[in-house]
């Protein structure tokens, strides 16, 4: 989030400088001040919401010690993250087979079966 904010701020500075090159020094301030203030507030709220969600998730998984600066060996969040990374690495190496019959985009099975039946009826048996 911070990186995106810095990117946005840099782009706004470029817009301000090009606007001031045409309209004169200080001309862009009246137009960009409110935009910068509003977007800064949005980024700050987003960052705070993400941080709050991380704290709440860590707390529910029993990782209060990690946030306080201590080490929690064998915490569940670290274990789940490690398992997901291993599984992703094995899939990239081709050692794990993807289930071709399962939807890849996260659609519910019921929706896929309804769509499959409709396509079959309308295109194979018109």
Short mmCIF file of N, CA and C in Angstrom, two decimals:
data_model
loop_
_atom_site.label_atom_id
_atom_site.label_comp_id
_atom_site.label_asym_id
_atom_site.label_seq_id
_atom_site.Cartn_x
_atom_site.Cartn_y
_atom_site.Cartn_z
N UNK A 1 0.84 -1.18 0.00
CA UNK A 1 0.00 0.00 0.00
C UNK A 1 0.88 1.24 0.00
N UNK A 2 1.93 1.21 0.81
CA UNK A 2 2.82 2.37 0.86
C UNK A 2 3.51 2.60 -0.47
N UNK A 3 3.89 1.52 -1.13
CA UNK A 3 4.55 1.65 -2.43
C UNK A 3 3.59 2.27 -3.45
N UNK A 4 2.34 1.84 -3.45
CA UNK A 4 1.34 2.41 -4.36
C UNK A 4 1.10 3.89 -4.05
N UNK A 5 1.10 4.23 -2.77
CA UNK A 5 0.91 5.63 -2.40
C UNK A 5 2.08 6.48 -2.91
N UNK A 6 3.29 5.99 -2.73
CA UNK A 6 4.45 6.73 -3.24
C UNK A 6 4.38 6.88 -4.75
N UNK A 7 3.94 5.81 -5.43
CA UNK A 7 3.80 5.88 -6.89
C UNK A 7 2.75 6.92 -7.27
N UNK A 8 1.60 6.92 -6.59
CA UNK A 8 0.55 7.90 -6.86
C UNK A 8 1.07 9.31 -6.60
N UNK A 9 1.75 9.50 -5.48
CA UNK A 9 2.25 10.83 -5.12
C UNK A 9 3.25 11.33 -6.17
N UNK A 10 4.10 10.44 -6.64
CA UNK A 10 5.07 10.81 -7.68
C UNK A 10 4.34 11.21 -8.97
N UNK A 11 3.31 10.46 -9.34
CA UNK A 11 2.55 10.80 -10.54
C UNK A 11 1.84 12.14 -10.39
N UNK A 12 1.32 12.41 -9.20
CA UNK A 12 0.67 13.71 -8.97
C UNK A 12 1.68 14.85 -9.05
N UNK A 13 2.90 14.62 -8.56
CA UNK A 13 3.93 15.65 -8.67
C UNK A 13 4.27 15.94 -10.12
N UNK A 14 4.27 14.88 -10.95
CA UNK A 14 4.54 15.08 -12.38
C UNK A 14 3.40 15.88 -13.02
N UNK A 15 2.16 15.59 -12.65
CA UNK A 15 1.01 16.34 -13.18
C UNK A 15 1.09 17.79 -12.75
N UNK A 16 1.40 18.02 -11.48
CA UNK A 16 1.51 19.38 -10.96
C UNK A 16 2.59 20.15 -11.70
N UNK A 17 3.75 19.53 -11.89
CA UNK A 17 4.84 20.24 -12.56
C UNK A 17 4.50 20.55 -14.02
N UNK A 18 3.84 19.63 -14.71
CA UNK A 18 3.47 19.92 -16.10
C UNK A 18 2.37 20.97 -16.17
N UNK A 19 1.44 20.95 -15.21
CA UNK A 19 0.38 21.96 -15.16
C UNK A 19 0.96 23.34 -14.87
N UNK A 20 1.91 23.39 -13.94
CA UNK A 20 2.52 24.67 -13.59
C UNK A 20 3.42 25.20 -14.70
N UNK A 21 3.96 24.31 -15.51
CA UNK A 21 4.77 24.76 -16.64
C UNK A 21 3.91 25.53 -17.64
N UNK A 22 2.65 25.16 -17.75
CA UNK A 22 1.75 25.83 -18.69
C UNK A 22 1.05 27.02 -18.04
N UNK A 23 0.53 26.84 -16.83
CA UNK A 23 -0.31 27.86 -16.20
C UNK A 23 0.45 28.80 -15.27
N UNK A 24 1.65 28.45 -14.90
CA UNK A 24 2.42 29.29 -14.00
C UNK A 24 2.61 28.64 -12.64
N UNK A 25 3.59 29.15 -11.90
CA UNK A 25 3.93 28.56 -10.60
C UNK A 25 2.79 28.75 -9.60
N UNK A 26 2.45 27.70 -8.90
CA UNK A 26 1.42 27.75 -7.87
C UNK A 26 0.00 27.60 -8.39
N UNK A 27 -0.18 27.51 -9.70
CA UNK A 27 -1.53 27.43 -10.27
C UNK A 27 -2.19 26.09 -10.00
N UNK A 28 -1.42 25.04 -9.86
CA UNK A 28 -1.99 23.70 -9.67
C UNK A 28 -2.40 23.43 -8.24
N UNK A 29 -1.91 24.23 -7.30
CA UNK A 29 -2.16 23.96 -5.89
C UNK A 29 -3.65 23.93 -5.57
N UNK A 30 -4.42 24.85 -6.11
CA UNK A 30 -5.85 24.89 -5.80
C UNK A 30 -6.58 23.67 -6.34
N UNK A 31 -6.09 23.11 -7.43
CA UNK A 31 -6.75 21.96 -8.05
C UNK A 31 -6.32 20.63 -7.43
N UNK A 32 -5.09 20.55 -6.99
CA UNK A 32 -4.57 19.26 -6.54
C UNK A 32 -4.57 19.08 -5.02
N UNK A 33 -4.73 20.15 -4.27
CA UNK A 33 -4.67 20.04 -2.80
C UNK A 33 -5.75 19.11 -2.26
N UNK A 34 -6.98 19.29 -2.71
CA UNK A 34 -8.07 18.45 -2.22
C UNK A 34 -7.90 17.01 -2.66
N UNK A 35 -7.45 16.82 -3.91
CA UNK A 35 -7.24 15.45 -4.42
C UNK A 35 -6.17 14.74 -3.60
N UNK A 36 -5.06 15.42 -3.35
CA UNK A 36 -3.98 14.81 -2.56
C UNK A 36 -4.45 14.48 -1.14
N UNK A 37 -5.20 15.39 -0.54
CA UNK A 37 -5.68 15.17 0.82
C UNK A 37 -6.64 13.98 0.86
N UNK A 38 -7.56 13.91 -0.09
CA UNK A 38 -8.56 12.84 -0.12
C UNK A 38 -7.91 11.48 -0.36
N UNK A 39 -7.02 11.42 -1.35
CA UNK A 39 -6.38 10.14 -1.67
C UNK A 39 -5.45 9.71 -0.55
N UNK A 40 -4.77 10.65 0.09
CA UNK A 40 -3.91 10.31 1.23
C UNK A 40 -4.74 9.69 2.35
N UNK A 41 -5.91 10.26 2.59
CA UNK A 41 -6.79 9.72 3.63
C UNK A 41 -7.26 8.32 3.25
N UNK A 42 -7.59 8.10 1.98
CA UNK A 42 -8.02 6.77 1.53
C UNK A 42 -6.91 5.74 1.71
N UNK A 43 -5.69 6.09 1.30
CA UNK A 43 -4.56 5.17 1.47
C UNK A 43 -4.31 4.88 2.95
N UNK A 44 -4.40 5.90 3.79
CA UNK A 44 -4.18 5.71 5.23
C UNK A 44 -5.24 4.78 5.82
N UNK A 45 -6.50 4.97 5.44
CA UNK A 45 -7.58 4.10 5.93
C UNK A 45 -7.38 2.67 5.45
N UNK A 46 -6.97 2.52 4.20
CA UNK A 46 -6.72 1.18 3.66
C UNK A 46 -5.58 0.50 4.40
N UNK A 47 -4.49 1.23 4.62
CA UNK A 47 -3.35 0.67 5.35
C UNK A 47 -3.74 0.28 6.77
N UNK A 48 -4.51 1.13 7.44
CA UNK A 48 -4.95 0.82 8.81
C UNK A 48 -5.88 -0.39 8.83
N UNK A 49 -6.76 -0.50 7.83
CA UNK A 49 -7.67 -1.65 7.77
C UNK A 49 -6.90 -2.95 7.55
N UNK A 50 -5.91 -2.91 6.68
CA UNK A 50 -5.10 -4.11 6.43
C UNK A 50 -4.32 -4.49 7.68
N UNK A 51 -3.73 -3.50 8.34
CA UNK A 51 -2.98 -3.78 9.57
C UNK A 51 -3.90 -4.35 10.65
N UNK A 52 -5.09 -3.81 10.77
CA UNK A 52 -6.05 -4.32 11.75
C UNK A 52 -6.47 -5.75 11.44
N UNK A 53 -6.66 -6.04 10.17
CA UNK A 53 -7.03 -7.40 9.76
C UNK A 53 -5.90 -8.38 10.07
N UNK A 54 -4.67 -7.97 9.82
CA UNK A 54 -3.52 -8.83 10.11
C UNK A 54 -3.43 -9.09 11.61
N UNK A 55 -3.61 -8.04 12.41
CA UNK A 55 -3.56 -8.22 13.86
C UNK A 55 -4.66 -9.14 14.35
N UNK A 56 -5.87 -8.96 13.81
CA UNK A 56 -6.99 -9.79 14.24
C UNK A 56 -6.77 -11.25 13.83
N UNK A 57 -6.26 -11.48 12.62
CA UNK A 57 -5.99 -12.85 12.17
C UNK A 57 -4.90 -13.48 13.01
N UNK A 58 -3.84 -12.73 13.27
CA UNK A 58 -2.76 -13.26 14.10
C UNK A 58 -3.24 -13.58 15.50
N UNK A 59 -4.09 -12.72 16.03
CA UNK A 59 -4.62 -12.94 17.38
C UNK A 59 -5.50 -14.19 17.41
N UNK A 60 -6.32 -14.37 16.37
CA UNK A 60 -7.20 -15.55 16.36
C UNK A 60 -6.42 -16.84 16.16
N UNK A 61 -5.23 -16.74 15.56
CA UNK A 61 -4.40 -17.93 15.38
C UNK A 61 -3.42 -18.11 16.54
N UNK A 62 -3.50 -17.25 17.53
CA UNK A 62 -2.65 -17.40 18.70
C UNK A 62 -1.24 -16.91 18.48
N UNK A 63 -1.10 -15.87 17.70
CA UNK A 63 0.24 -15.35 17.42
C UNK A 63 0.45 -13.97 18.04
N UNK A 64 -0.09 -13.73 19.20
CA UNK A 64 0.10 -12.45 19.86
C UNK A 64 1.57 -12.19 20.15
N UNK A 65 2.32 -13.25 20.40
CA UNK A 65 3.74 -13.11 20.71
C UNK A 65 4.52 -12.57 19.53
N UNK A 66 4.12 -12.95 18.30
CA UNK A 66 4.84 -12.51 17.11
C UNK A 66 4.71 -11.01 16.92
N UNK A 67 3.53 -10.47 17.21
CA UNK A 67 3.32 -9.04 17.03
C UNK A 67 4.04 -8.23 18.09
N UNK A 68 4.24 -8.81 19.25
CA UNK A 68 4.90 -8.10 20.34
C UNK A 68 6.42 -8.12 20.20
N UNK A 69 6.93 -8.81 19.19
CA UNK A 69 8.36 -8.84 18.98
C UNK A 69 9.01 -10.14 19.38
N UNK A 70 8.25 -11.02 20.02
CA UNK A 70 8.80 -12.31 20.43
C UNK A 70 8.76 -13.30 19.29
N UNK A 71 9.39 -14.45 19.50
CA UNK A 71 9.36 -15.50 18.49
C UNK A 71 8.39 -16.57 18.93
N UNK A 72 7.53 -16.94 18.02
CA UNK A 72 6.60 -18.04 18.29
C UNK A 72 6.97 -19.17 17.35
N UNK A 73 7.73 -20.10 17.86
CA UNK A 73 8.14 -21.24 17.05
C UNK A 73 6.94 -22.14 16.82
N UNK A 74 6.76 -22.56 15.59
CA UNK A 74 5.69 -23.50 15.29
C UNK A 74 4.30 -22.89 15.30
N UNK A 75 4.18 -21.60 15.03
CA UNK A 75 2.85 -21.01 15.00
C UNK A 75 2.07 -21.53 13.80
N UNK A 76 0.75 -21.53 13.94
CA UNK A 76 -0.09 -22.11 12.89
C UNK A 76 -0.03 -21.31 11.60
N UNK A 77 0.02 -19.99 11.69
CA UNK A 77 0.06 -19.17 10.48
C UNK A 77 1.33 -19.44 9.68
N UNK A 78 2.46 -19.56 10.37
CA UNK A 78 3.71 -19.88 9.68
C UNK A 78 3.65 -21.26 9.05
N UNK A 79 3.04 -22.20 9.76
CA UNK A 79 2.93 -23.56 9.24
C UNK A 79 2.06 -23.60 7.99
N UNK A 80 0.92 -22.93 8.02
CA UNK A 80 0.03 -22.90 6.86
C UNK A 80 0.72 -22.23 5.69
N UNK A 81 1.41 -21.12 5.95
CA UNK A 81 2.13 -20.42 4.89
C UNK A 81 3.20 -21.31 4.28
N UNK A 82 3.93 -22.03 5.12
CA UNK A 82 4.98 -22.92 4.63
C UNK A 82 4.38 -24.04 3.78
N UNK A 83 3.25 -24.61 4.22
CA UNK A 83 2.61 -25.68 3.47
C UNK A 83 2.14 -25.18 2.10
N UNK A 84 1.55 -23.99 2.06
CA UNK A 84 1.09 -23.43 0.79
C UNK A 84 2.25 -23.16 -0.16
N UNK A 85 3.36 -22.66 0.39
CA UNK A 85 4.54 -22.41 -0.45
C UNK A 85 5.10 -23.71 -1.01
N UNK A 86 5.15 -24.75 -0.18
CA UNK A 86 5.64 -26.05 -0.66
C UNK A 86 4.74 -26.61 -1.75
N UNK A 87 3.44 -26.51 -1.53
CA UNK A 87 2.49 -27.03 -2.52
C UNK A 87 2.61 -26.26 -3.84
N UNK A 88 2.75 -24.95 -3.77
CA UNK A 88 2.89 -24.14 -4.98
C UNK A 88 4.19 -24.48 -5.71
N UNK A 89 5.26 -24.70 -4.95
CA UNK A 89 6.54 -25.06 -5.57
C UNK A 89 6.45 -26.41 -6.26
N UNK A 90 5.80 -27.37 -5.62
CA UNK A 90 5.64 -28.68 -6.23
C UNK A 90 4.77 -28.60 -7.49
N UNK A 91 3.75 -27.78 -7.47
CA UNK A 91 2.92 -27.62 -8.66
C UNK A 91 3.71 -27.00 -9.80
N UNK A 92 4.57 -26.04 -9.49
CA UNK A 92 5.37 -25.40 -10.53
C UNK A 92 6.38 -26.37 -11.11
N UNK A 93 6.88 -27.27 -10.30
CA UNK A 93 7.83 -28.26 -10.80
C UNK A 93 7.13 -29.40 -11.53
N UNK A 94 5.81 -29.46 -11.46
CA UNK A 94 5.06 -30.50 -12.14
C UNK A 94 4.97 -31.79 -11.37
N UNK A 95 5.32 -31.77 -10.10
CA UNK A 95 5.28 -32.99 -9.30
C UNK A 95 3.88 -33.28 -8.77
N UNK A 96 3.04 -32.27 -8.73
CA UNK A 96 1.66 -32.48 -8.30
C UNK A 96 0.76 -32.26 -9.50
N UNK A 97 -0.20 -33.11 -9.66
CA UNK A 97 -1.14 -33.01 -10.77
C UNK A 97 -2.29 -32.09 -10.39
N UNK A 98 -2.65 -31.21 -11.31
CA UNK A 98 -3.86 -30.42 -11.12
C UNK A 98 -5.05 -31.30 -11.44
N UNK A 99 -6.11 -31.13 -10.72
CA UNK A 99 -7.33 -31.86 -11.03
C UNK A 99 -8.01 -31.14 -12.19
N UNK A 100 -7.96 -31.74 -13.38
CA UNK A 100 -8.49 -31.09 -14.58
C UNK A 100 -10.00 -30.97 -14.54
N UNK A 101 -10.66 -31.81 -13.79
CA UNK A 101 -12.11 -31.77 -13.74
C UNK A 101 -12.65 -30.69 -12.83
N UNK A 102 -11.82 -30.06 -12.03
CA UNK A 102 -12.27 -29.03 -11.11
C UNK A 102 -12.16 -27.66 -11.76
N UNK A 103 -13.07 -26.76 -11.47
CA UNK A 103 -12.99 -25.41 -12.06
C UNK A 103 -11.75 -24.68 -11.55
N UNK A 104 -11.09 -23.98 -12.44
CA UNK A 104 -9.83 -23.32 -12.09
C UNK A 104 -10.02 -21.90 -11.57
N UNK A 105 -11.16 -21.28 -11.84
CA UNK A 105 -11.36 -19.89 -11.47
C UNK A 105 -12.14 -19.69 -10.19
N UNK A 106 -12.39 -20.75 -9.47
CA UNK A 106 -13.07 -20.61 -8.20
C UNK A 106 -14.59 -20.60 -8.30
N UNK A 107 -15.14 -21.01 -9.43
CA UNK A 107 -16.58 -21.08 -9.56
C UNK A 107 -17.12 -22.25 -8.74
N UNK A 108 -18.30 -22.10 -8.17
CA UNK A 108 -18.90 -23.22 -7.42
C UNK A 108 -19.23 -24.37 -8.35
N UNK A 109 -19.14 -25.58 -7.83
CA UNK A 109 -19.40 -26.78 -8.62
C UNK A 109 -20.80 -26.75 -9.23
N UNK A 110 -21.77 -26.29 -8.46
CA UNK A 110 -23.16 -26.24 -8.94
C UNK A 110 -23.27 -25.32 -10.15
N UNK A 111 -22.63 -24.17 -10.11
CA UNK A 111 -22.67 -23.23 -11.24
C UNK A 111 -22.03 -23.83 -12.47
N UNK A 112 -20.93 -24.51 -12.28
CA UNK A 112 -20.24 -25.14 -13.41
C UNK A 112 -21.12 -26.21 -14.04
N UNK A 113 -21.79 -27.01 -13.21
CA UNK A 113 -22.63 -28.08 -13.77
C UNK A 113 -23.84 -27.51 -14.49
N UNK A 114 -24.44 -26.43 -13.98
CA UNK A 114 -25.57 -25.80 -14.67
C UNK A 114 -25.12 -25.23 -16.00
N UNK A 115 -24.00 -24.54 -16.01
CA UNK A 115 -23.47 -23.97 -17.25
C UNK A 115 -23.13 -25.06 -18.25
N UNK A 116 -22.52 -26.13 -17.79
CA UNK A 116 -22.16 -27.24 -18.66
C UNK A 116 -23.41 -27.87 -19.29
N UNK A 117 -24.46 -28.05 -18.49
CA UNK A 117 -25.72 -28.62 -19.00
C UNK A 117 -26.36 -27.69 -20.02
N UNK A 118 -26.36 -26.39 -19.74
CA UNK A 118 -26.95 -25.43 -20.68
C UNK A 118 -26.20 -25.42 -22.00
N UNK A 119 -24.88 -25.41 -21.94
CA UNK A 119 -24.07 -25.43 -23.17
C UNK A 119 -24.32 -26.72 -23.95
N UNK A 120 -24.41 -27.83 -23.26
CA UNK A 120 -24.66 -29.11 -23.92
C UNK A 120 -26.01 -29.08 -24.63
N UNK A 121 -27.05 -28.58 -23.95
CA UNK A 121 -28.39 -28.54 -24.54
C UNK A 121 -28.47 -27.61 -25.74
N UNK A 122 -27.84 -26.45 -25.65
CA UNK A 122 -28.01 -25.44 -26.69
C UNK A 122 -27.04 -25.57 -27.85
N UNK A 123 -25.92 -26.20 -27.66
CA UNK A 123 -24.95 -26.28 -28.74
C UNK A 123 -24.77 -27.68 -29.30
N UNK A 124 -24.98 -28.70 -28.51
CA UNK A 124 -24.83 -30.05 -29.02
C UNK A 124 -26.16 -30.64 -29.46
N UNK A 125 -27.26 -30.21 -28.81
CA UNK A 125 -28.59 -30.69 -29.18
C UNK A 125 -29.53 -29.50 -29.35
N UNK A 126 -29.39 -28.73 -30.45
CA UNK A 126 -30.23 -27.53 -30.61
C UNK A 126 -31.69 -27.87 -30.90
#
